[in-house]
mmCIF file of C-alpha atoms in Angstrom:
data_model
loop_
_atom_site.group_PDB
_atom_site.id
_atom_site.type_symbol
_atom_site.label_atom_id
_atom_site.label_comp_id
_atom_site.label_asym_id
_atom_site.label_seq_id
_atom_site.Cartn_x
_atom_site.Cartn_y
_atom_site.Cartn_z
ATOM 1 C CA UNK A 16 -3.253 28.990 -0.559
ATOM 2 C CA UNK A 17 -5.268 25.832 -0.796
ATOM 3 C CA UNK A 18 -5.154 24.508 -3.781
ATOM 4 C CA UNK A 19 -8.230 23.423 -5.503
ATOM 5 C CA UNK A 20 -10.674 24.486 -2.827
ATOM 6 C CA UNK A 21 -13.555 22.774 -4.591
ATOM 7 C CA UNK A 22 -12.416 19.463 -3.670
ATOM 8 C CA UNK A 23 -13.259 20.163 0.064
ATOM 9 C CA UNK A 24 -16.294 20.763 -0.316
ATOM 10 C CA UNK A 25 -17.562 17.698 -2.085
ATOM 11 C CA UNK A 26 -18.654 14.005 -0.213
ATOM 12 C CA UNK A 27 -15.843 12.186 0.559
ATOM 13 C CA UNK A 28 -15.007 9.178 2.942
ATOM 14 C CA UNK A 29 -11.640 9.268 4.166
ATOM 15 C CA UNK A 30 -10.146 5.322 2.978
ATOM 16 C CA UNK A 31 -6.121 6.899 3.397
ATOM 17 C CA UNK A 32 -3.946 7.957 6.692
ATOM 18 C CA UNK A 33 -2.733 11.014 5.036
ATOM 19 C CA UNK A 34 -0.320 11.717 2.205
ATOM 20 C CA UNK A 35 1.046 8.746 0.723
ATOM 21 C CA UNK A 36 5.070 9.072 0.596
ATOM 22 C CA UNK A 37 7.413 10.088 -1.872
ATOM 23 C CA UNK A 38 10.902 8.171 -2.370
ATOM 24 C CA UNK A 39 13.883 8.559 -3.935
ATOM 25 C CA UNK A 40 15.066 5.081 -5.961
ATOM 26 C CA UNK A 41 18.573 5.879 -5.624
ATOM 27 C CA UNK A 42 19.605 2.383 -5.898
ATOM 28 C CA UNK A 43 17.684 1.949 -9.362
ATOM 29 C CA UNK A 44 19.669 5.570 -10.362
ATOM 30 C CA UNK A 45 23.083 3.756 -10.022
ATOM 31 C CA UNK A 46 21.681 0.532 -12.115
ATOM 32 C CA UNK A 47 20.798 2.893 -15.049
ATOM 33 C CA UNK A 48 23.768 5.267 -14.030
ATOM 34 C CA UNK A 49 21.304 8.111 -14.325
ATOM 35 C CA UNK A 50 23.250 10.468 -11.902
ATOM 36 C CA UNK A 51 26.062 11.107 -14.801
ATOM 37 C CA UNK A 52 22.827 12.273 -16.659
ATOM 38 C CA UNK A 53 21.318 14.487 -13.809
ATOM 39 C CA UNK A 54 18.102 12.171 -13.528
ATOM 40 C CA UNK A 55 16.691 12.104 -10.161
ATOM 41 C CA UNK A 56 13.921 9.344 -9.935
ATOM 42 C CA UNK A 57 11.406 9.121 -7.292
ATOM 43 C CA UNK A 58 8.324 7.349 -6.289
ATOM 44 C CA UNK A 59 5.052 7.823 -5.445
ATOM 45 C CA UNK A 60 3.974 5.270 -2.660
ATOM 46 C CA UNK A 61 0.366 4.639 -3.226
ATOM 47 C CA UNK A 62 0.744 1.099 -2.828
ATOM 48 C CA UNK A 63 1.411 1.667 0.789
ATOM 49 C CA UNK A 64 -2.134 2.619 2.011
ATOM 50 C CA UNK A 65 -3.208 0.662 5.091
ATOM 51 C CA UNK A 66 -6.291 -0.217 4.077
ATOM 52 C CA UNK A 67 -7.119 -3.578 2.299
ATOM 53 C CA UNK A 68 -3.910 -3.667 1.039
ATOM 54 C CA UNK A 69 -3.407 -0.339 -0.429
ATOM 55 C CA UNK A 70 -3.237 0.968 -4.214
ATOM 56 C CA UNK A 71 -4.284 3.826 -6.286
ATOM 57 C CA UNK A 72 -8.676 2.746 -6.268
ATOM 58 C CA UNK A 73 -8.924 4.082 -2.911
ATOM 59 C CA UNK A 74 -8.290 7.274 -3.934
ATOM 60 C CA UNK A 75 -11.595 6.989 -6.068
ATOM 61 C CA UNK A 76 -13.478 4.981 -3.874
ATOM 62 C CA UNK A 77 -13.490 7.574 -1.346
ATOM 63 C CA UNK A 78 -15.463 9.687 -3.431
ATOM 64 C CA UNK A 79 -17.465 6.910 -4.195
ATOM 65 C CA UNK A 80 -18.125 5.832 -1.023
ATOM 66 C CA UNK A 81 -18.883 9.784 -0.409
ATOM 67 C CA UNK A 82 -21.667 9.881 -3.202
ATOM 68 C CA UNK A 83 -22.960 6.365 -1.523
ATOM 69 C CA UNK A 84 -23.293 7.500 2.036
ATOM 70 C CA UNK A 85 -25.285 10.905 0.322
ATOM 71 C CA UNK A 86 -27.448 9.140 -1.636
ATOM 72 C CA UNK A 87 -28.559 6.345 1.709
ATOM 73 C CA UNK A 88 -26.972 3.594 -0.286
ATOM 74 C CA UNK A 89 -26.373 0.189 1.730
ATOM 75 C CA UNK A 90 -24.817 -1.737 -0.625
ATOM 76 C CA UNK A 91 -21.561 -1.532 -3.385
ATOM 77 C CA UNK A 92 -21.665 -3.327 -6.450
ATOM 78 C CA UNK A 93 -19.076 -3.280 -8.895
ATOM 79 C CA UNK A 94 -17.671 -4.781 -11.635
ATOM 80 C CA UNK A 95 -13.920 -5.744 -12.747
ATOM 81 C CA UNK A 96 -11.624 -8.874 -14.056
ATOM 82 C CA UNK A 97 -11.218 -12.131 -11.718
ATOM 83 C CA UNK A 98 -7.973 -10.565 -10.339
ATOM 84 C CA UNK A 99 -9.589 -6.896 -10.428
ATOM 85 C CA UNK A 100 -7.742 -4.571 -7.270
ATOM 86 C CA UNK A 101 -10.655 -2.506 -8.094
ATOM 87 C CA UNK A 102 -13.016 -4.962 -6.777
ATOM 88 C CA UNK A 103 -10.949 -6.126 -3.806
ATOM 89 C CA UNK A 104 -10.401 -2.457 -2.627
ATOM 90 C CA UNK A 105 -14.013 -1.991 -3.034
ATOM 91 C CA UNK A 106 -14.802 -5.100 -0.466
ATOM 92 C CA UNK A 107 -12.212 -3.826 1.879
ATOM 93 C CA UNK A 108 -13.849 0.043 1.951
ATOM 94 C CA UNK A 109 -17.528 -1.769 2.437
ATOM 95 C CA UNK A 110 -16.206 -3.751 5.468
ATOM 96 C CA UNK A 111 -14.527 -1.128 6.920
ATOM 97 C CA UNK A 112 -17.683 1.299 6.335
ATOM 98 C CA UNK A 113 -20.687 -0.875 6.833
ATOM 99 C CA UNK A 114 -21.457 -1.543 3.079
ATOM 100 C CA UNK A 115 -22.813 -4.549 1.928
ATOM 101 C CA UNK A 116 -20.371 -5.620 -1.951
ATOM 102 C CA UNK A 117 -21.043 -7.685 -4.395
ATOM 103 C CA UNK A 118 -18.816 -7.898 -6.882
ATOM 104 C CA UNK A 119 -19.559 -9.413 -10.873
ATOM 105 C CA UNK A 120 -16.423 -10.193 -12.273
ATOM 106 C CA UNK A 121 -15.084 -11.199 -15.689
ATOM 107 C CA UNK A 122 -12.612 -13.487 -17.286
ATOM 108 C CA UNK A 123 -11.007 -10.661 -18.905
ATOM 109 C CA UNK A 124 -7.550 -12.349 -19.224
ATOM 110 C CA UNK A 125 -6.747 -15.360 -21.205
ATOM 111 C CA UNK A 126 -5.176 -16.853 -18.535
ATOM 112 C CA UNK A 127 -6.118 -20.281 -15.899
ATOM 113 C CA UNK A 128 -4.755 -21.958 -12.882
ATOM 114 C CA UNK A 129 -5.332 -22.519 -9.780
ATOM 115 C CA UNK A 130 -2.779 -19.252 -9.083
ATOM 116 C CA UNK A 131 -5.112 -17.096 -11.229
ATOM 117 C CA UNK A 132 -8.366 -18.466 -10.474
ATOM 118 C CA UNK A 133 -8.238 -18.412 -6.420
ATOM 119 C CA UNK A 134 -5.154 -16.813 -4.860
ATOM 120 C CA UNK A 135 -4.690 -13.318 -5.101
ATOM 121 C CA UNK A 136 -7.752 -10.504 -5.267
ATOM 122 C CA UNK A 137 -9.884 -13.203 -5.350
ATOM 123 C CA UNK A 138 -8.814 -14.858 -1.957
ATOM 124 C CA UNK A 139 -8.906 -11.196 -0.373
ATOM 125 C CA UNK A 140 -12.603 -10.650 -2.151
ATOM 126 C CA UNK A 141 -14.012 -13.583 -0.063
ATOM 127 C CA UNK A 142 -12.114 -12.370 3.027
ATOM 128 C CA UNK A 143 -13.490 -9.350 3.302
ATOM 129 C CA UNK A 144 -17.304 -10.256 3.265
ATOM 130 C CA UNK A 145 -17.843 -10.010 -0.374
ATOM 131 C CA UNK A 146 -20.158 -11.822 -2.697
ATOM 132 C CA UNK A 147 -17.954 -12.388 -5.900
ATOM 133 C CA UNK A 148 -19.846 -13.960 -8.902
ATOM 134 C CA UNK A 149 -17.783 -15.262 -12.032
ATOM 135 C CA UNK A 150 -19.682 -14.104 -14.646
ATOM 136 C CA UNK A 151 -20.317 -16.349 -17.719
ATOM 137 C CA UNK A 152 -17.599 -15.082 -21.114
ATOM 138 C CA UNK A 153 -19.357 -12.570 -22.887
ATOM 139 C CA UNK A 154 -21.858 -11.248 -20.250
ATOM 140 C CA UNK A 155 -21.935 -7.755 -19.802
ATOM 141 C CA UNK A 156 -20.838 -7.164 -16.129
ATOM 142 C CA UNK A 157 -22.208 -3.941 -15.832
ATOM 143 C CA UNK A 158 -25.795 -4.593 -16.667
ATOM 144 C CA UNK A 159 -25.843 -7.463 -14.462
ATOM 145 C CA UNK A 160 -25.013 -5.413 -12.168
ATOM 146 C CA UNK A 161 -27.417 -2.819 -12.946
ATOM 147 C CA UNK A 162 -30.307 -5.618 -12.872
ATOM 148 C CA UNK A 163 -29.144 -6.398 -9.573
ATOM 149 C CA UNK A 164 -29.586 -3.150 -8.187
ATOM 150 C CA UNK A 165 -32.942 -2.522 -9.621
ATOM 151 C CA UNK A 166 -33.651 -5.677 -8.226
ATOM 152 C CA UNK A 167 -32.344 -4.680 -4.486
ATOM 153 C CA UNK A 168 -34.841 -1.259 -4.993
ATOM 154 C CA UNK A 169 -37.871 -3.815 -5.283
ATOM 155 C CA UNK A 170 -37.185 -5.023 -1.462
ATOM 156 C CA UNK A 171 -36.208 -1.677 -0.034
ATOM 157 C CA UNK A 172 -32.754 -1.845 -0.845
ATOM 158 C CA UNK A 173 -29.993 0.951 -2.177
ATOM 159 C CA UNK A 174 -27.023 0.130 -4.336
ATOM 160 C CA UNK A 175 -24.657 2.262 -5.826
ATOM 161 C CA UNK A 176 -23.100 0.533 -8.785
ATOM 162 C CA UNK A 177 -19.681 1.554 -9.667
ATOM 163 C CA UNK A 178 -18.177 0.844 -12.963
ATOM 164 C CA UNK A 179 -14.425 -1.231 -14.137
ATOM 165 C CA UNK A 180 -11.905 0.585 -11.973
ATOM 166 C CA UNK A 181 -13.897 3.436 -10.560
ATOM 167 C CA UNK A 182 -13.143 5.423 -13.628
ATOM 168 C CA UNK A 183 -16.144 7.452 -13.722
ATOM 169 C CA UNK A 184 -15.845 11.312 -13.108
ATOM 170 C CA UNK A 185 -16.365 11.287 -9.563
ATOM 171 C CA UNK A 186 -13.771 8.395 -8.671
ATOM 172 C CA UNK A 187 -11.612 10.804 -11.241
ATOM 173 C CA UNK A 188 -11.747 13.745 -8.762
ATOM 174 C CA UNK A 189 -9.386 10.929 -6.372
ATOM 175 C CA UNK A 190 -6.745 11.872 -8.705
ATOM 176 C CA UNK A 191 -7.301 15.446 -9.018
ATOM 177 C CA UNK A 192 -6.628 15.427 -5.545
ATOM 178 C CA UNK A 193 -3.846 13.539 -5.769
ATOM 179 C CA UNK A 194 -2.100 16.288 -8.408
ATOM 180 C CA UNK A 195 -2.754 18.676 -5.120
ATOM 181 C CA UNK A 196 -1.392 16.187 -2.727
ATOM 182 C CA UNK A 197 1.940 16.076 -4.956
ATOM 183 C CA UNK A 198 2.004 20.266 -5.216
ATOM 184 C CA UNK A 199 1.964 20.455 -1.639
ATOM 185 C CA UNK A 200 5.130 17.509 -1.251
ATOM 186 C CA UNK A 201 6.847 19.371 -4.003
ATOM 187 C CA UNK A 202 6.903 22.514 -2.295
ATOM 188 C CA UNK A 203 7.943 20.616 0.793
ATOM 189 C CA UNK A 204 10.534 19.100 -0.943
ATOM 190 C CA UNK A 205 11.496 22.140 -3.077
ATOM 191 C CA UNK A 206 11.612 20.548 -6.135
ATOM 192 C CA UNK A 207 9.391 20.215 -9.392
ATOM 193 C CA UNK A 208 8.846 16.978 -11.068
ATOM 194 C CA UNK A 209 9.354 17.372 -14.901
ATOM 195 C CA UNK A 210 7.061 14.157 -15.591
ATOM 196 C CA UNK A 211 4.618 11.999 -13.564
ATOM 197 C CA UNK A 212 4.304 8.329 -14.431
ATOM 198 C CA UNK A 213 1.738 6.272 -13.939
ATOM 199 C CA UNK A 214 -0.320 3.068 -15.699
ATOM 200 C CA UNK A 215 -3.358 3.727 -17.788
ATOM 201 C CA UNK A 216 -6.031 0.782 -17.746
ATOM 202 C CA UNK A 217 -9.599 2.199 -17.354
ATOM 203 C CA UNK A 218 -8.200 5.667 -17.580
ATOM 204 C CA UNK A 219 -9.383 7.378 -14.275
ATOM 205 C CA UNK A 220 -5.945 7.521 -12.355
ATOM 206 C CA UNK A 221 -4.169 9.762 -15.387
ATOM 207 C CA UNK A 222 -7.674 11.291 -16.359
ATOM 208 C CA UNK A 223 -7.852 12.587 -12.528
ATOM 209 C CA UNK A 224 -4.216 13.483 -12.376
ATOM 210 C CA UNK A 225 -4.818 15.619 -15.698
ATOM 211 C CA UNK A 226 -7.723 17.169 -14.352
ATOM 212 C CA UNK A 227 -5.839 18.268 -11.668
ATOM 213 C CA UNK A 228 -2.651 19.792 -13.299
ATOM 214 C CA UNK A 229 -5.140 21.717 -15.308
ATOM 215 C CA UNK A 230 -7.045 23.036 -12.782
ATOM 216 C CA UNK A 231 -4.215 24.139 -11.353
ATOM 217 C CA UNK A 232 -3.133 26.120 -13.952
ATOM 218 C CA UNK A 233 0.097 23.379 -14.373
ATOM 219 C CA UNK A 234 0.761 21.857 -17.720
ATOM 220 C CA UNK A 235 -1.136 18.549 -18.007
ATOM 221 C CA UNK A 236 1.004 17.250 -20.178
ATOM 222 C CA UNK A 237 3.709 16.590 -17.380
ATOM 223 C CA UNK A 238 1.830 13.427 -16.870
ATOM 224 C CA UNK A 239 2.579 10.772 -18.810
ATOM 225 C CA UNK A 240 1.097 6.867 -18.513
ATOM 226 C CA UNK A 241 1.742 3.403 -20.286
ATOM 227 C CA UNK A 242 -1.353 1.886 -21.880
ATOM 228 C CA UNK A 243 -1.868 -1.555 -19.954
ATOM 229 C CA UNK A 244 -5.588 -1.844 -21.396
ATOM 230 C CA UNK A 245 -6.148 -0.352 -25.001
ATOM 231 C CA UNK A 246 -4.057 1.209 -28.064
ATOM 232 C CA UNK A 247 -2.834 4.583 -27.640
ATOM 233 C CA UNK A 248 -5.597 6.509 -29.198
ATOM 234 C CA UNK A 249 -8.393 4.362 -27.517
ATOM 235 C CA UNK A 250 -7.046 4.921 -24.345
ATOM 236 C CA UNK A 251 -6.227 9.278 -25.179
ATOM 237 C CA UNK A 252 -9.607 9.671 -25.962
ATOM 238 C CA UNK A 253 -11.254 8.313 -23.190
ATOM 239 C CA UNK A 254 -8.609 10.001 -20.569
ATOM 240 C CA UNK A 255 -9.284 13.228 -22.135
ATOM 241 C CA UNK A 256 -12.961 12.834 -22.138
ATOM 242 C CA UNK A 257 -12.662 11.732 -18.186
ATOM 243 C CA UNK A 258 -10.459 14.366 -17.434
ATOM 244 C CA UNK A 259 -12.708 17.234 -19.315
ATOM 245 C CA UNK A 260 -15.528 15.236 -17.101
ATOM 246 C CA UNK A 261 -13.909 15.746 -13.627
ATOM 247 C CA UNK A 262 -12.799 19.117 -14.631
ATOM 248 C CA UNK A 263 -16.866 20.018 -15.198
ATOM 249 C CA UNK A 264 -17.268 18.177 -11.415
ATOM 250 C CA UNK A 265 -13.953 20.920 -9.976
ATOM 251 C CA UNK A 266 -16.793 23.640 -11.256
ATOM 252 C CA UNK A 267 -14.548 25.186 -13.877
ATOM 253 C CA UNK A 268 -14.791 25.507 -17.500
ATOM 254 C CA UNK A 269 -11.194 24.911 -18.908
ATOM 255 C CA UNK A 270 -10.745 21.656 -20.876
ATOM 256 C CA UNK A 271 -8.157 19.425 -22.177
ATOM 257 C CA UNK A 272 -7.394 18.759 -25.081
ATOM 258 C CA UNK A 273 -5.841 15.632 -27.004
ATOM 259 C CA UNK A 274 -2.353 17.079 -27.201
ATOM 260 C CA UNK A 275 -2.632 17.421 -23.366
ATOM 261 C CA UNK A 276 -2.718 13.733 -22.720
ATOM 262 C CA UNK A 277 0.463 11.652 -23.441
ATOM 263 C CA UNK A 278 0.322 8.076 -23.585
ATOM 264 C CA UNK A 279 2.297 5.357 -24.859
ATOM 265 C CA UNK A 280 1.218 1.902 -25.474
ATOM 266 C CA UNK A 281 4.182 -0.015 -26.394
ATOM 267 C CA UNK A 282 4.583 -2.157 -23.291
ATOM 268 C CA UNK A 283 0.776 -3.191 -23.523
ATOM 269 C CA UNK A 284 1.867 -6.422 -25.409
ATOM 270 C CA UNK A 285 -0.158 -9.174 -26.518
ATOM 271 C CA UNK A 286 -3.287 -7.452 -24.388
ATOM 272 C CA UNK A 287 -4.641 -6.790 -20.904
ATOM 273 C CA UNK A 288 -3.469 -8.644 -18.253
ATOM 274 C CA UNK A 289 -0.613 -10.828 -20.683
ATOM 275 C CA UNK A 290 2.651 -10.806 -18.938
ATOM 276 C CA UNK A 291 5.154 -9.348 -21.101
ATOM 277 C CA UNK A 292 9.457 -9.740 -21.125
ATOM 278 C CA UNK A 293 9.943 -5.743 -20.032
ATOM 279 C CA UNK A 294 7.267 -6.518 -17.240
ATOM 280 C CA UNK A 295 8.977 -9.269 -15.937
ATOM 281 C CA UNK A 296 12.688 -7.541 -16.046
ATOM 282 C CA UNK A 297 10.949 -4.267 -14.263
ATOM 283 C CA UNK A 298 9.186 -6.057 -11.250
ATOM 284 C CA UNK A 299 12.356 -7.793 -10.694
ATOM 285 C CA UNK A 300 14.558 -4.854 -11.335
ATOM 286 C CA UNK A 301 12.501 -3.149 -8.219
ATOM 287 C CA UNK A 302 12.237 -5.601 -6.228
ATOM 288 C CA UNK A 303 16.222 -6.311 -6.076
ATOM 289 C CA UNK A 304 17.408 -2.962 -6.412
ATOM 290 C CA UNK A 305 14.363 -1.053 -3.670
ATOM 291 C CA UNK A 306 12.744 -3.887 -2.057
ATOM 292 C CA UNK A 307 9.606 -2.370 -3.918
ATOM 293 C CA UNK A 308 6.876 -4.370 -5.236
ATOM 294 C CA UNK A 309 5.073 -3.584 -8.478
ATOM 295 C CA UNK A 310 1.970 -5.888 -9.879
ATOM 296 C CA UNK A 311 2.471 -7.813 -13.167
ATOM 297 C CA UNK A 312 -0.674 -5.822 -14.398
ATOM 298 C CA UNK A 313 -0.857 -2.096 -14.275
ATOM 299 C CA UNK A 314 2.986 -1.083 -12.507
ATOM 300 C CA UNK A 315 4.821 -3.592 -13.690
ATOM 301 C CA UNK A 316 4.112 -2.384 -17.565
ATOM 302 C CA UNK A 317 4.342 1.082 -16.728
ATOM 303 C CA UNK A 318 7.524 0.815 -15.251
ATOM 304 C CA UNK A 319 8.667 -1.265 -18.073
ATOM 305 C CA UNK A 320 8.178 1.307 -20.571
ATOM 306 C CA UNK A 321 9.587 3.943 -17.744
ATOM 307 C CA UNK A 322 13.262 1.538 -17.638
ATOM 308 C CA UNK A 323 12.881 1.641 -22.050
ATOM 309 C CA UNK A 324 12.899 5.634 -22.332
ATOM 310 C CA UNK A 325 15.160 6.166 -19.399
ATOM 311 C CA UNK A 326 17.779 3.988 -21.261
ATOM 312 C CA UNK A 327 17.095 5.187 -24.661
ATOM 313 C CA UNK A 328 16.968 8.409 -23.753
ATOM 314 C CA UNK A 329 13.217 9.641 -24.375
ATOM 315 C CA UNK A 330 13.878 11.244 -20.807
ATOM 316 C CA UNK A 331 15.975 14.192 -21.417
ATOM 317 C CA UNK A 332 19.077 14.634 -19.393
ATOM 318 C CA UNK A 333 18.219 16.427 -15.770
ATOM 319 C CA UNK A 334 14.339 15.815 -15.628
ATOM 320 C CA UNK A 335 13.105 14.934 -12.290
ATOM 321 C CA UNK A 336 10.751 11.944 -12.819
ATOM 322 C CA UNK A 337 8.049 10.450 -10.653
ATOM 323 C CA UNK A 338 6.675 7.141 -10.853
ATOM 324 C CA UNK A 339 3.151 6.757 -8.990
ATOM 325 C CA UNK A 340 2.995 2.730 -7.873
ATOM 326 C CA UNK A 341 -0.421 2.330 -8.029
ATOM 327 C CA UNK A 342 -0.474 -1.247 -5.788
ATOM 328 C CA UNK A 343 -1.826 -4.421 -6.733
ATOM 329 C CA UNK A 344 0.613 -6.286 -5.086
ATOM 330 C CA UNK A 345 -1.505 -9.257 -4.380
ATOM 331 C CA UNK A 346 -1.718 -9.968 -8.141
ATOM 332 C CA UNK A 347 1.989 -11.281 -7.832
ATOM 333 C CA UNK A 348 0.698 -14.196 -6.361
ATOM 334 C CA UNK A 349 -1.759 -15.038 -9.093
ATOM 335 C CA UNK A 350 1.160 -14.455 -11.771
ATOM 336 C CA UNK A 351 3.476 -16.807 -9.698
ATOM 337 C CA UNK A 352 4.370 -18.836 -12.773
ATOM 338 C CA UNK A 353 5.319 -16.476 -14.432
ATOM 339 C CA UNK A 354 7.729 -14.363 -12.409
ATOM 340 C CA UNK A 355 9.222 -17.504 -10.495
ATOM 341 C CA UNK A 356 12.765 -17.915 -11.570
#
């Protein structure tokens, strides 16, 4: 039986090399003494995709590029923060598939210094041949992108604007497809994950997984997120709305409710992209025990939340847990001063 067959009828450009691996984090299990509680901890390595340094945004971009091809676009335009992983991967995907790429970037994080301004994703945007533009503070990136699209249209060009994080219903299809991939991997591994953990920024990753689980007739509340951008109430509302719009694209009349969307905002700290002590400790633990690199903005904070819940008993004895590593490793170099020992 093919799960979610509608997904295979929607335009998509291959950006992945196949399913990303799932690996058991045995050394972290030992460090937290999880064996005595019957808890198994796994990581889905969405950071291991080969294109552009990898990361979760590629799953969303597969469907955005499919749409771009379908409408005859020659240019991809996107928005985001200065160190946006989505912008970097949009640039990489554009380079691979022959699109021009323009990026309109904003200072979303109260952080300066040469590492943040010129290293990490900023360096890679340039190497991939994109045209990054740093907007003035307070300038609306999406409005600028739409104005640029109209300008290109007047000279016979056609651009597709991909909003912040690629988190539209079209983009969220990428993580509905990931939900199917996880279900197939569960079958091959002869196990079932009780909890699938992700960071929630622009909501597309969690929304896609929630929609995918609901579409397969499984409990969407298995998908748990730690917010890195908004408070829990706001993130929950945007995620539920986006999940329902994604279900419409899948041709389904089923919907998810607010109770189906589980989001914890305790790891947000002072705001998006602002380091926390928990994040720093989580990044160091993953690196020193598993050789696993977590980014400081998304996976680092989400893993900090999961570690807290494992230690305090919020994760029940006997659970099998999957942590989705969403990539963003170039961001580590932008946060060198925060992470250096």
